[in-house]
Coordinates of N, CA, C and O in Angstrom, one line a residue:
X1 N -15.4 22.1 -16.2 CA -16.7 21.4 -16.2 C -17.6 22.3 -15.4 O -17.3 22.6 -14.2
X2 N -18.8 22.5 -15.9 CA -19.8 23.3 -15.1 C -20.7 22.4 -14.3 O -20.8 21.2 -14.6
X3 N -21.4 23.0 -13.3 CA -22.3 22.2 -12.5 C -23.5 21.7 -13.3 O -24.0 20.6 -13.1
X4 N -23.9 22.5 -14.4 CA -25.0 22.0 -15.2 C -24.5 20.8 -16.1 O -25.4 20.0 -16.5
X5 N -23.2 20.6 -16.2 CA -22.7 19.5 -17.0 C -23.0 18.2 -16.3 O -23.2 17.2 -17.0
X6 N -23.1 18.2 -15.0 CA -23.3 16.9 -14.3 C -24.8 16.8 -13.8 O -25.1 16.1 -12.9
X7 N -25.7 17.5 -14.5 CA -27.1 17.4 -14.1 C -27.7 16.2 -14.5 O -27.2 15.4 -15.3
X8 N -29.0 16.0 -14.1 CA -29.7 14.8 -14.4 C -30.0 14.7 -15.9 O -30.2 13.6 -16.5
X9 N -30.0 15.9 -16.6 CA -30.3 15.9 -18.0 C -29.0 15.7 -18.8 O -28.9 16.0 -19.9
X10 N -28.0 15.3 -18.1 CA -26.6 15.1 -18.6 C -26.5 14.5 -19.9 O -25.7 14.9 -20.8
X11 N -27.3 13.4 -20.2 CA -27.1 12.6 -21.4 C -28.0 13.1 -22.5 O -28.3 12.4 -23.4
X12 N -28.5 14.4 -22.4 CA -29.4 14.9 -23.4 C -28.6 15.0 -24.7 O -27.4 15.2 -24.8
X13 N -29.4 14.9 -25.9 CA -28.7 15.0 -27.2 C -28.0 16.3 -27.3 O -26.9 16.4 -27.9
X14 N -28.5 17.4 -26.8 CA -27.9 18.7 -26.9 C -26.5 18.7 -26.2 O -25.6 19.3 -26.7
X15 N -26.5 18.1 -25.1 CA -25.2 18.0 -24.3 C -24.2 17.2 -25.1 O -23.0 17.7 -25.2
X16 N -24.6 16.1 -25.6 CA -23.6 15.3 -26.3 C -23.1 16.0 -27.6 O -21.9 16.0 -27.8
X17 N -24.0 16.6 -28.4 CA -23.5 17.2 -29.6 C -22.7 18.5 -29.3 O -21.7 18.8 -29.9
X18 N -23.1 19.2 -28.2 CA -22.3 20.4 -27.8 C -20.9 20.0 -27.4 O -19.9 20.6 -27.8
X19 N -20.8 18.9 -26.6 CA -19.5 18.5 -26.1 C -18.7 17.9 -27.3 O -17.5 18.1 -27.3
X20 N -19.3 17.3 -28.3 CA -18.6 16.7 -29.4 C -18.0 17.9 -30.2 O -16.9 17.8 -30.7
X21 N -18.8 19.0 -30.4 CA -18.2 20.1 -31.2 C -17.1 20.8 -30.4 O -16.1 21.2 -31.0
X22 N -17.1 20.8 -29.1 CA -16.1 21.5 -28.3 C -14.9 20.5 -28.0 O -13.9 21.0 -27.6
X23 N -15.1 19.3 -28.3 CA -14.0 18.3 -28.0 C -13.9 18.0 -26.5 O -12.9 17.5 -26.1
X24 N -14.9 18.3 -25.7 CA -14.8 18.0 -24.3 C -15.0 16.5 -24.1 O -15.7 15.8 -24.8
X25 N -14.4 16.0 -23.0 CA -14.5 14.6 -22.6 C -15.3 14.6 -21.3 O -15.0 15.3 -20.4
X26 N -16.2 13.6 -21.3 CA -17.1 13.5 -20.1 C -17.0 12.1 -19.6 O -17.4 11.1 -20.4
X27 N -16.5 11.8 -18.4 CA -16.4 10.4 -17.9 C -17.7 9.7 -17.8 O -17.8 8.5 -18.1
X28 N -18.8 10.5 -17.5 CA -20.1 9.8 -17.4 C -20.6 9.4 -18.8 O -21.1 8.3 -18.9
X29 N -20.4 10.2 -19.8 CA -20.8 9.8 -21.1 C -19.9 8.6 -21.6 O -20.5 7.7 -22.3
X30 N -18.7 8.6 -21.3 CA -17.8 7.5 -21.6 C -18.3 6.2 -21.0 O -18.3 5.2 -21.6
X31 N -18.6 6.3 -19.7 CA -19.2 5.1 -19.0 C -20.4 4.6 -19.7 O -20.6 3.4 -19.9
X32 N -21.3 5.5 -20.0 CA -22.6 5.1 -20.7 C -22.3 4.4 -22.1 O -22.9 3.4 -22.4
X33 N -21.3 5.0 -22.8 CA -20.9 4.4 -24.1 C -20.3 3.0 -23.9 O -20.7 2.1 -24.7
X34 N -19.5 2.8 -22.9 CA -18.9 1.5 -22.7 C -19.9 0.5 -22.2 O -19.9 -0.7 -22.7
X35 N -20.9 0.9 -21.4 CA -21.9 0.0 -20.9 C -22.8 -0.4 -22.1 O -23.3 -1.6 -22.1
X36 N -23.1 0.5 -23.0 CA -23.9 0.2 -24.2 C -23.2 -0.9 -25.1 O -23.9 -1.6 -25.8
X37 N -21.9 -0.9 -25.0 CA -21.2 -1.9 -25.9 C -21.2 -3.3 -25.3 O -20.8 -4.3 -26.0
X38 N -21.6 -3.5 -24.0 CA -21.7 -4.8 -23.4 C -23.0 -5.5 -23.9 O -24.1 -5.0 -23.6
X39 N -22.8 -6.6 -24.6 CA -24.0 -7.3 -25.1 C -23.8 -8.8 -24.7 O -22.7 -9.2 -24.3
X40 N -24.8 -9.6 -24.7 CA -24.7 -11.0 -24.4 C -23.6 -11.7 -25.3 O -22.8 -12.5 -24.9
X41 N -23.6 -11.3 -26.6 CA -22.6 -11.8 -27.5 C -21.2 -11.5 -27.1 O -20.3 -12.3 -27.2
X42 N -21.0 -10.2 -26.7 CA -19.6 -9.8 -26.4 C -19.1 -10.5 -25.1 O -18.0 -10.8 -25.0
X43 N -20.1 -10.7 -24.2 CA -19.7 -11.4 -22.9 C -19.3 -12.8 -23.2 O -18.3 -13.3 -22.8
X44 N -20.2 -13.5 -24.0 CA -19.9 -14.9 -24.4 C -18.5 -15.0 -25.1 O -17.7 -15.9 -24.9
X45 N -18.3 -14.1 -26.1 CA -17.0 -14.1 -26.8 C -15.8 -14.0 -25.9 O -14.8 -14.7 -26.0
X46 N -15.9 -13.1 -24.9 CA -14.8 -12.9 -24.0 C -14.6 -14.1 -23.1 O -13.5 -14.6 -22.9
X47 N -15.7 -14.7 -22.6 CA -15.6 -16.0 -21.8 C -15.0 -17.1 -22.6 O -14.2 -17.8 -22.2
X48 N -15.5 -17.2 -23.9 CA -15.0 -18.3 -24.7 C -13.5 -18.1 -25.2 O -12.9 -19.1 -25.6
X49 N -13.1 -16.9 -25.1 CA -11.7 -16.6 -25.5 C -10.7 -17.0 -24.5 O -9.5 -17.0 -24.7
X50 N -11.2 -17.3 -23.2 CA -10.3 -17.7 -22.2 C -9.7 -19.0 -22.5 O -10.4 -19.9 -22.9
X51 N -8.4 -19.2 -22.3 CA -7.7 -20.4 -22.6 C -8.3 -21.5 -21.7 O -8.6 -21.3 -20.5
X52 N -8.3 -22.7 -22.2 CA -8.7 -23.9 -21.4 C -7.6 -24.3 -20.5 O -6.4 -24.5 -21.0
X53 N -7.9 -24.4 -19.2 CA -6.9 -24.8 -18.2 C -7.5 -25.9 -17.4 O -8.5 -25.7 -16.7
X54 N -7.0 -27.1 -17.6 CA -7.6 -28.3 -16.8 C -7.7 -27.9 -15.3 O -6.7 -27.4 -14.7
X55 N -8.8 -28.2 -14.7 CA -9.0 -28.0 -13.3 C -9.5 -26.6 -13.0 O -10.0 -26.3 -11.9
X56 N -9.5 -25.7 -14.0 CA -9.9 -24.3 -13.8 C -11.1 -24.0 -14.7 O -12.1 -23.6 -14.2
X57 N -11.0 -24.3 -16.0 CA -12.1 -24.0 -16.9 C -12.8 -25.2 -17.3 O -12.2 -26.3 -17.4
X58 N -14.1 -25.1 -17.5 CA -15.0 -26.2 -17.9 C -14.7 -26.5 -19.3 O -14.4 -25.6 -20.1
X59 N -14.9 -27.8 -19.7 CA -14.7 -28.1 -21.1 C -15.9 -27.5 -21.9 O -16.9 -27.1 -21.4
X60 N -15.7 -27.5 -23.2 CA -16.7 -26.9 -24.1 C -18.1 -27.5 -24.0 O -19.1 -26.8 -24.0
X61 N -18.2 -28.8 -23.8 CA -19.5 -29.4 -23.7 C -20.2 -29.0 -22.4 O -21.4 -28.7 -22.4
X62 N -19.5 -29.0 -21.3 CA -20.0 -28.5 -20.0 C -20.5 -27.1 -20.1 O -21.5 -26.7 -19.6
X63 N -19.6 -26.3 -20.6 CA -19.9 -24.8 -20.8 C -21.2 -24.6 -21.6 O -22.1 -23.9 -21.2
X64 N -21.3 -25.3 -22.7 CA -22.5 -25.2 -23.6 C -23.8 -25.7 -22.8 O -24.8 -25.0 -22.9
X65 N -23.7 -26.8 -22.1 CA -24.8 -27.3 -21.4 C -25.2 -26.3 -20.3 O -26.4 -26.1 -20.1
X66 N -24.3 -25.8 -19.6 CA -24.6 -24.8 -18.5 C -25.3 -23.6 -19.1 O -26.3 -23.1 -18.5
X67 N -24.8 -23.1 -20.2 CA -25.4 -21.9 -20.8 C -26.9 -22.2 -21.3 O -27.8 -21.3 -21.1
X68 N -27.1 -23.4 -21.8 CA -28.4 -23.8 -22.2 C -29.4 -23.8 -21.0 O -30.5 -23.4 -21.0
X69 N -28.9 -24.3 -19.8 CA -29.7 -24.4 -18.6 C -30.0 -22.9 -18.2 O -31.1 -22.6 -17.8
X70 N -29.0 -22.1 -18.2 CA -29.2 -20.7 -17.8 C -30.2 -20.0 -18.7 O -30.9 -19.1 -18.2
X71 N -30.2 -20.3 -20.0 CA -31.1 -19.6 -20.9 C -32.5 -19.8 -20.5 O -33.4 -19.0 -20.9
X72 N -32.9 -20.9 -19.9 CA -34.3 -21.2 -19.5 C -34.6 -20.8 -18.1 O -35.7 -21.1 -17.6
X73 N -33.6 -20.2 -17.4 CA -33.8 -19.9 -15.9 C -34.5 -18.6 -15.7 O -34.2 -17.6 -16.4
X74 N -35.5 -18.5 -14.8 CA -36.2 -17.3 -14.5 C -35.3 -16.2 -13.9 O -35.7 -15.0 -13.9
X75 N -34.1 -16.6 -13.4 CA -33.2 -15.6 -12.8 C -32.3 -14.9 -13.8 O -31.5 -14.0 -13.5
X76 N -32.4 -15.3 -15.1 CA -31.5 -14.8 -16.1 C -32.1 -13.4 -16.5 O -33.3 -13.2 -16.8
X77 N -31.2 -12.4 -16.6 CA -31.6 -11.0 -16.9 C -30.8 -10.6 -18.1 O -29.6 -10.8 -18.2
X78 N -31.5 -10.0 -19.1 CA -30.8 -9.5 -20.3 C -30.0 -10.5 -21.0 O -29.0 -10.1 -21.7
X79 N -30.3 -11.7 -20.9 CA -29.6 -12.8 -21.6 C -28.1 -13.0 -21.2 O -27.4 -13.6 -21.9
X80 N -27.7 -12.3 -20.1 CA -26.3 -12.4 -19.7 C -26.1 -12.4 -18.2 O -25.0 -12.8 -17.8
X81 N -27.0 -11.9 -17.4 CA -26.7 -11.7 -16.0 C -27.6 -12.7 -15.1 O -28.8 -12.9 -15.4
X82 N -27.0 -13.2 -14.1 CA -27.7 -14.0 -13.1 C -28.2 -13.1 -12.0 O -27.4 -12.5 -11.3
X83 N -29.5 -12.9 -11.8 CA -30.0 -12.0 -10.8 C -29.9 -12.6 -9.4 O -30.0 -11.9 -8.4
X84 N -29.6 -13.8 -9.3 CA -29.4 -14.5 -8.0 C -28.0 -14.1 -7.4 O -27.9 -13.8 -6.2
X85 N -27.0 -14.1 -8.2 CA -25.6 -13.8 -7.7 C -25.0 -12.5 -8.3 O -24.0 -12.0 -7.8
X86 N -25.6 -12.0 -9.4 CA -25.0 -10.8 -10.1 C -23.9 -11.1 -11.1 O -23.4 -10.1 -11.6
X87 N -23.6 -12.3 -11.3 CA -22.5 -12.6 -12.3 C -23.0 -12.7 -13.7 O -24.1 -12.9 -14.0
X88 N -22.0 -12.5 -14.6 CA -22.3 -12.8 -16.0 C -22.3 -14.3 -16.1 O -21.3 -15.0 -15.8
X89 N -23.4 -14.9 -16.6 CA -23.5 -16.4 -16.6 C -22.4 -17.0 -17.5 O -22.0 -18.1 -17.2
X90 N -22.0 -16.4 -18.6 CA -21.0 -17.0 -19.5 C -19.7 -17.2 -18.7 O -19.0 -18.2 -18.9
X91 N -19.3 -16.2 -17.9 CA -18.0 -16.4 -17.1 C -18.2 -17.4 -16.0 O -17.3 -18.2 -15.8
X92 N -19.3 -17.4 -15.4 CA -19.6 -18.3 -14.3 C -19.6 -19.8 -14.9 O -19.0 -20.7 -14.3
X93 N -20.3 -19.9 -16.0 CA -20.4 -21.3 -16.6 C -19.0 -21.8 -17.1 O -18.8 -23.0 -17.2
X94 N -18.1 -20.9 -17.4 CA -16.8 -21.2 -17.9 C -15.9 -21.8 -16.8 O -14.9 -22.5 -17.1
X95 N -16.2 -21.6 -15.6 CA -15.4 -22.1 -14.5 C -15.8 -23.5 -14.1 O -16.9 -23.7 -13.7
X96 N -14.9 -24.4 -14.1 CA -15.2 -25.8 -13.8 C -15.8 -26.0 -12.4 O -16.8 -26.7 -12.3
X97 N -15.3 -25.4 -11.4 CA -15.8 -25.6 -10.1 C -17.0 -24.7 -9.7 O -17.5 -24.8 -8.5
X98 N -17.4 -23.8 -10.6 CA -18.5 -22.9 -10.3 C -19.8 -23.7 -10.1 O -20.0 -24.8 -10.7
X99 N -20.7 -23.2 -9.3 CA -22.0 -23.8 -9.1 C -23.1 -22.8 -9.4 O -23.0 -21.6 -9.3
X100 N -24.3 -23.4 -9.8 CA -25.4 -22.5 -10.1 C -26.0 -22.0 -8.7 O -26.2 -22.8 -7.8
X101 N -26.2 -20.7 -8.6 CA -26.6 -20.2 -7.3 C -28.2 -20.2 -7.1 O -28.7 -19.6 -6.2
X102 N -28.9 -20.9 -8.0 CA -30.3 -20.9 -7.9 C -30.7 -21.3 -6.5 O -30.2 -22.3 -5.9
X103 N -31.6 -20.6 -5.8 CA -31.9 -20.8 -4.4 C -32.4 -22.2 -4.0 O -32.1 -22.8 -3.0
X104 N -33.3 -22.8 -4.8 CA -33.9 -24.1 -4.5 C -32.9 -25.2 -4.6 O -32.8 -26.1 -3.8
X105 N -32.0 -25.1 -5.7 CA -31.0 -26.1 -5.9 C -30.1 -25.7 -7.0 O -30.3 -24.8 -7.7
X106 N -29.0 -26.4 -7.1 CA -28.0 -26.1 -8.2 C -28.5 -26.7 -9.5 O -28.4 -28.0 -9.6
X107 N -29.0 -25.9 -10.4 CA -29.6 -26.5 -11.6 C -28.6 -27.2 -12.5 O -28.9 -28.2 -13.1
X108 N -27.3 -26.8 -12.4 CA -26.3 -27.4 -13.2 C -26.0 -28.8 -12.7 O -26.0 -29.8 -13.5
X109 N -25.9 -29.0 -11.4 CA -25.7 -30.3 -10.8 C -26.9 -31.2 -11.0 O -26.8 -32.4 -11.2
X110 N -28.1 -30.6 -10.8 CA -29.3 -31.4 -11.0 C -29.4 -32.0 -12.4 O -29.7 -33.1 -12.6
X111 N -29.0 -31.2 -13.4 CA -29.0 -31.7 -14.8 C -27.9 -32.8 -15.0 O -28.1 -33.7 -15.8
X112 N -26.8 -32.7 -14.2 CA -25.7 -33.7 -14.4 C -26.0 -34.9 -13.6 O -25.3 -35.9 -13.6
X113 N -27.1 -34.9 -12.8 CA -27.5 -36.1 -12.0 C -26.7 -36.2 -10.7 O -26.6 -37.2 -10.0
X114 N -26.0 -35.1 -10.3 CA -25.2 -35.1 -9.1 C -26.0 -34.9 -7.8 O -25.8 -35.5 -6.8
X115 N -27.1 -34.1 -7.9 CA -28.0 -33.9 -6.8 C -29.1 -35.0 -6.8 O -29.6 -35.4 -7.7

């Protein structure tokens, strides 16, 4: 690997096509490709694929309600990340004992009438 290979222009089209022709593997290119595959839909699908375990995972109705609350939150980024805590909201909403990290109050509990 040459030093120019790891330059700021690393992801240029010429770099990718040249590496493809040579069969070279680049960890940074691989990371970018994997990150591009992460979508709100793929995150939700992974969270929903987790088996229901009483006391650990939230039931389907609670999970759906939490996601609906998160969808209207100003802290939601890219339809999948909570900018308050950095978590994927689908995974956080799937955990029964998880709480909304919104600074003013827990929006999930507020909607449930707990607060």
